[in-house]
Tab-separated table of C-alpha atoms in Angstrom:
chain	number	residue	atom	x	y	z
A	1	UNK	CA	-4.425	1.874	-25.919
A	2	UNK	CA	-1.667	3.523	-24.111
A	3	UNK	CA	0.608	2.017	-21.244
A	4	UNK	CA	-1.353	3.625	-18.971
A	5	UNK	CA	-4.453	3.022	-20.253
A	6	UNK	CA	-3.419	-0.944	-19.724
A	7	UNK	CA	-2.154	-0.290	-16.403
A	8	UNK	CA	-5.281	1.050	-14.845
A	9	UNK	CA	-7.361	-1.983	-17.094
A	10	UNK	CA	-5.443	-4.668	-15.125
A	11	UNK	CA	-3.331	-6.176	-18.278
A	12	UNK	CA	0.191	-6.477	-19.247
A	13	UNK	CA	1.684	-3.291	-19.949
A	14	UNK	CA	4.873	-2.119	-20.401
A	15	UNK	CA	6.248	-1.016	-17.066
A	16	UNK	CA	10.251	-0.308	-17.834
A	17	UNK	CA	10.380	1.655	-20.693
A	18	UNK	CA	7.076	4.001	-21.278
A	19	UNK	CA	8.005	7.272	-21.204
A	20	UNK	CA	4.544	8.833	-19.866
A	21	UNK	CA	5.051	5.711	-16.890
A	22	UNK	CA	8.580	6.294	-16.175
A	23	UNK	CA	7.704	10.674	-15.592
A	24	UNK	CA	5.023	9.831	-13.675
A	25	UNK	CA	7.651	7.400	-11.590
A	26	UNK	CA	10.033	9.984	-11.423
A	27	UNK	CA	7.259	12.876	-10.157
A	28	UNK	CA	6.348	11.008	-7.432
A	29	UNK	CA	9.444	9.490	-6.496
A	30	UNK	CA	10.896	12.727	-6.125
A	31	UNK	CA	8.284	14.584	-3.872
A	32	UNK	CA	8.510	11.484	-2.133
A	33	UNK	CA	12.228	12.354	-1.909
A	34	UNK	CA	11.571	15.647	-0.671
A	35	UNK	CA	9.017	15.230	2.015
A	36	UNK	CA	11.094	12.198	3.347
A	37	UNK	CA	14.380	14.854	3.167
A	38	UNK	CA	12.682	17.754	5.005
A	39	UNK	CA	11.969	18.268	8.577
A	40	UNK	CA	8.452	19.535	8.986
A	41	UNK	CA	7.120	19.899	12.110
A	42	UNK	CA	3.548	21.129	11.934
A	43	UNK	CA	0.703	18.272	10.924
A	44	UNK	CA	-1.359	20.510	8.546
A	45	UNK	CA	2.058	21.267	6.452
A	46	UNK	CA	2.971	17.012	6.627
A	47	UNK	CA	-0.985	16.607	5.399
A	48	UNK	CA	-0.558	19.663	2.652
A	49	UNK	CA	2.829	18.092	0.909
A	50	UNK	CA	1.027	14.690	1.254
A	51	UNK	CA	-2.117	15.176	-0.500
A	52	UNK	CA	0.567	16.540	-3.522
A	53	UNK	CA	1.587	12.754	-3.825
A	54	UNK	CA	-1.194	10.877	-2.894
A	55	UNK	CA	-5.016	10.329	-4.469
A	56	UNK	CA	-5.760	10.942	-0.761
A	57	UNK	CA	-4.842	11.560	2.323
A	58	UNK	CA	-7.088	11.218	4.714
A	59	UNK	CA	-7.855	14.435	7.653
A	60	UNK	CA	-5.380	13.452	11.175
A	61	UNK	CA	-3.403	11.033	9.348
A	62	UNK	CA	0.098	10.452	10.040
A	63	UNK	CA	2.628	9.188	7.861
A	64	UNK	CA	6.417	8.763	9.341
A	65	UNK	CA	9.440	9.445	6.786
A	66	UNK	CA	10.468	7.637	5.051
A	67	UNK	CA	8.136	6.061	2.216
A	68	UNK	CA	8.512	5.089	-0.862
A	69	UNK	CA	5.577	5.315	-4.092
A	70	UNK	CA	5.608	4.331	-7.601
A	71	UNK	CA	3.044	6.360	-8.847
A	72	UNK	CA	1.238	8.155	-5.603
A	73	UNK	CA	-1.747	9.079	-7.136
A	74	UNK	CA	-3.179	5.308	-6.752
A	75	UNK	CA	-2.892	5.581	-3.016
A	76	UNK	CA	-5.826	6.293	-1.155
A	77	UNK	CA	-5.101	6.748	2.427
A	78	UNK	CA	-8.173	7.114	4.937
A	79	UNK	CA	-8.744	9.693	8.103
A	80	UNK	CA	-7.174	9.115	11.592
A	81	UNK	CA	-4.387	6.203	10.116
A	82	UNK	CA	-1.025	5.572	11.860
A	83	UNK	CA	1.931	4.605	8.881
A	84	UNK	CA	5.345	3.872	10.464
A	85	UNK	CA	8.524	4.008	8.938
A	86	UNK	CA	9.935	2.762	5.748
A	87	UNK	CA	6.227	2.198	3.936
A	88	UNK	CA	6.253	1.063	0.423
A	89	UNK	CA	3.296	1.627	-1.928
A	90	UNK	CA	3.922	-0.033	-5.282
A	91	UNK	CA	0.912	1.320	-6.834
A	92	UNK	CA	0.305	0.297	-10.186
A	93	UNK	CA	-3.151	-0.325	-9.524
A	94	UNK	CA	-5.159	1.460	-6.495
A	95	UNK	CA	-3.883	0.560	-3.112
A	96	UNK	CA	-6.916	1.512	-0.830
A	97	UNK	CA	-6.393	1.535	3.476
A	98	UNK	CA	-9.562	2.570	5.145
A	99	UNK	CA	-10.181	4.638	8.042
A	100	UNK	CA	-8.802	4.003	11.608
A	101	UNK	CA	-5.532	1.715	10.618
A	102	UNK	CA	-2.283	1.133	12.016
A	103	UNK	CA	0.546	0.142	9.785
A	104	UNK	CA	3.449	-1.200	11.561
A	105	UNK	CA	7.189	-0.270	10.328
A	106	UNK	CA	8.712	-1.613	6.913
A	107	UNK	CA	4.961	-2.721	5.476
A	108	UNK	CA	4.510	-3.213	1.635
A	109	UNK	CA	1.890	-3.015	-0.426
A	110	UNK	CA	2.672	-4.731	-4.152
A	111	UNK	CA	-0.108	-4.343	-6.577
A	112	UNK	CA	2.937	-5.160	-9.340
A	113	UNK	CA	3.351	-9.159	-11.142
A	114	UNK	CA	6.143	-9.997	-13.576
A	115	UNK	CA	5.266	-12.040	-16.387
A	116	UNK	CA	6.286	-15.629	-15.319
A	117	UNK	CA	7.631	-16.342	-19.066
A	118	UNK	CA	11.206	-15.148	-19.292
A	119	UNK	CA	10.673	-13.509	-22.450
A	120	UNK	CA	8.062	-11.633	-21.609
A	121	UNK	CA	9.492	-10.468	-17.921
A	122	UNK	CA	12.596	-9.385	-19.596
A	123	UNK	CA	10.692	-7.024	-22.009
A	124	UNK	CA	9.645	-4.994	-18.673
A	125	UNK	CA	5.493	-6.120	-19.064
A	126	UNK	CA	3.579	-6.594	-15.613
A	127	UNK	CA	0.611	-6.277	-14.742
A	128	UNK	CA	-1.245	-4.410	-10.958
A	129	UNK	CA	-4.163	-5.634	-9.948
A	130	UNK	CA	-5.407	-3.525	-6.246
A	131	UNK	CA	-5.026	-3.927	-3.028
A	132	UNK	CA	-7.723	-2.749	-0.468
A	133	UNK	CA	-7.017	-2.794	3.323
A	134	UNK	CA	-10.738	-1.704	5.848
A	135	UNK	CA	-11.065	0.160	8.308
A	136	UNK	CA	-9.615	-0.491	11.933
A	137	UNK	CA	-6.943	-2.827	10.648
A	138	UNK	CA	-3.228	-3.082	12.584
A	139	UNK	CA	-0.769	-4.491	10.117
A	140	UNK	CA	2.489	-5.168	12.347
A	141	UNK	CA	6.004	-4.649	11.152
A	142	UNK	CA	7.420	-6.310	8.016
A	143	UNK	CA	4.008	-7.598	6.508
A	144	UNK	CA	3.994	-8.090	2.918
A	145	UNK	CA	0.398	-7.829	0.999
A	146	UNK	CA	0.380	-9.178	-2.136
A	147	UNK	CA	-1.366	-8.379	-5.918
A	148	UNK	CA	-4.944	-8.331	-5.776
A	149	UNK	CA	-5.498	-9.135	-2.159
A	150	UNK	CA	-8.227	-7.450	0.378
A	151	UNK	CA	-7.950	-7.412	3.706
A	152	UNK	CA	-11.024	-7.302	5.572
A	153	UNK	CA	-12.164	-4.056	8.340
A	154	UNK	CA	-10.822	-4.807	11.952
A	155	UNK	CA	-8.501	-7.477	10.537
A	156	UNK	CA	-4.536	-8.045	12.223
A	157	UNK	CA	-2.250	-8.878	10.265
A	158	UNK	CA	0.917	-9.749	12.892
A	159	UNK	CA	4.608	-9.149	12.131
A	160	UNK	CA	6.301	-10.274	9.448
A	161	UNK	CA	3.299	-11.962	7.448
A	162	UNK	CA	3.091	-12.431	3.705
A	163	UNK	CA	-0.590	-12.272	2.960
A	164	UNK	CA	-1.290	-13.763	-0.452
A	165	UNK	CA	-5.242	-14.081	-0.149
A	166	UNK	CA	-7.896	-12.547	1.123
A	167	UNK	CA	-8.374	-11.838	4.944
A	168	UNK	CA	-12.128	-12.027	6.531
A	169	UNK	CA	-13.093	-9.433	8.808
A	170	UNK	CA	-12.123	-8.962	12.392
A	171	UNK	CA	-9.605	-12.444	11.913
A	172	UNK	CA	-6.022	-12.559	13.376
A	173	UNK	CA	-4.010	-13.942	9.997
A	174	UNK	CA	-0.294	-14.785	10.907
A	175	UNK	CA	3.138	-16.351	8.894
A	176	UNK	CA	4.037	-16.935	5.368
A	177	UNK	CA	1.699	-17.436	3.596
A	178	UNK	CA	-0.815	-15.570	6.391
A	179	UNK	CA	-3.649	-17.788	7.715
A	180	UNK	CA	-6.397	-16.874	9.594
A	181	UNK	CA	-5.695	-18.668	13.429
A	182	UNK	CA	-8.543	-17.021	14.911
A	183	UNK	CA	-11.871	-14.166	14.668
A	184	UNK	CA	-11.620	-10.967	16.916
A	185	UNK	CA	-14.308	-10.591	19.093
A	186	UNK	CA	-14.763	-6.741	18.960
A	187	UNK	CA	-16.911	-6.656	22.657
A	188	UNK	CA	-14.224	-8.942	24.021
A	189	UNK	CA	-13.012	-8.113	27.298
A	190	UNK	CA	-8.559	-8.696	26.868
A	191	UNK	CA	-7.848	-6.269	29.282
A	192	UNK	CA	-4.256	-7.715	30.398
C-alpha cells in the first residue's frame, strides 16, 4: 500500500519523506503561490485558477489571498461561501465546508496528527482523519478546527476558538476548547 493509499485510509503514513506526497505538496503549494501572487480582478478568472487547486469550488464563492493548502485536491468548498484572509487547509484527509459559510480571517482547518511516541513522530508518520463544516456556518477570526471534527449546518463558531469535538447544529460554541453556550434559534427575531 502506498503513502497515499494510507493517507486517504486514515492510518499512519509517511508524511515527510514520500516522494509522490511531497510533489503533490509542492503542486499545490505553488499554484497556491501563484493565485495568492497575482492580482485578478474578475470573479469567473479567481473561480477558474481555483477549481485548478481545489476538489471544488463551489459557483459565487469567494476566497481572499492569501491561503495556504497541503494537498488542494481534498478541499471541497461549497457555492455562495465567504473565506477571508490567511486560510489554511491542511488537507490530508477531506476538509468539506458546505454551502452558505462565512470563514472569518486566519481560520485553520488541521486534518494532520503526529504520532505522540517520539520515535515514531520523528520518522515524519501522521495520520488525517476529515473535517466537515455545514452549510450556513460563520467561523470568526482565528478559529482552529481540529482532526476529525464536524461542525454542524448553521453552527458559530466565535473568534479565536479551538474546536476539538463535534459542534451540534445551529449552537453558538466559544473558547479553547469550544463549548456549546447556547442553540440558535433560526426564526429568532435579534434585530439590534
Amino acid at each position: 500500500m502506498s503513502e497515499r493509499e494510507k493517507m486517504e485510509t486514515g492510518q499512519w503514513y509517511d508524511a515527510n519523506y514520500d516522494e509522490e506526497l511531497l510533489a503533490m505538496r509542492q503542486k499545490a503549494q505553488g499554484l497556491a503561490k501563484e493565485y495568492n501572487d497575482c492580482l485578478l480582478e474578475d470573479p469567473q478568472q479567481k473561480e477558474a485558477f481555483l477549481r485548478q487547486i481545489f476538489g471544488y469550488f463551489g459557483n459565487n464563492s469567494q476566497l481572499l489571498a492569501p491561503f495556504y493548502v497541503d494537498y488542494g485536491f481534498n478541499v471541497s468548498i461549497g457555492d455562495d461561501c465567504f473565506i477571508n484572509y490567511s486560510a489554511y487547509f491542511m488537507d490530508g484527509a477531506p476538509i468539506s465546508i458546505g454551502d452558505h459559510c462565512f470563514i472569518g480571517p486566519f481560520c485553520g482547518f488541521y486534518t494532520a496528527q503526529h504520532h505522540l511516541q517520539i520515535k515514531k513522530r520523528n520518522q515524519g508518520l501522521e495520520r488525517a482523519l476529515p473535517i466537515t463544516v455545514g452549510a450556513n456556518c460563520w467561523l470568526g477570526a482565528n478559529v482552529s478546527v481540529m482532526p476529525g471534527v464536524s461542525i454542524g449546518s448553521g453552527a458559530v463558531i466565535g473568534a479565536g476558538s479551538v474546536v476539538t469535538k463535534d459542534i451540534p447544529n445551529n449552537a453558538l460554541a466559544v473558547g479553547v476548547p469550544a463549548k456549546v453556550v447556547r442553540y440558535i434559534d433560526q426564526d429568532e427575531d435579534l434585530a439590534d
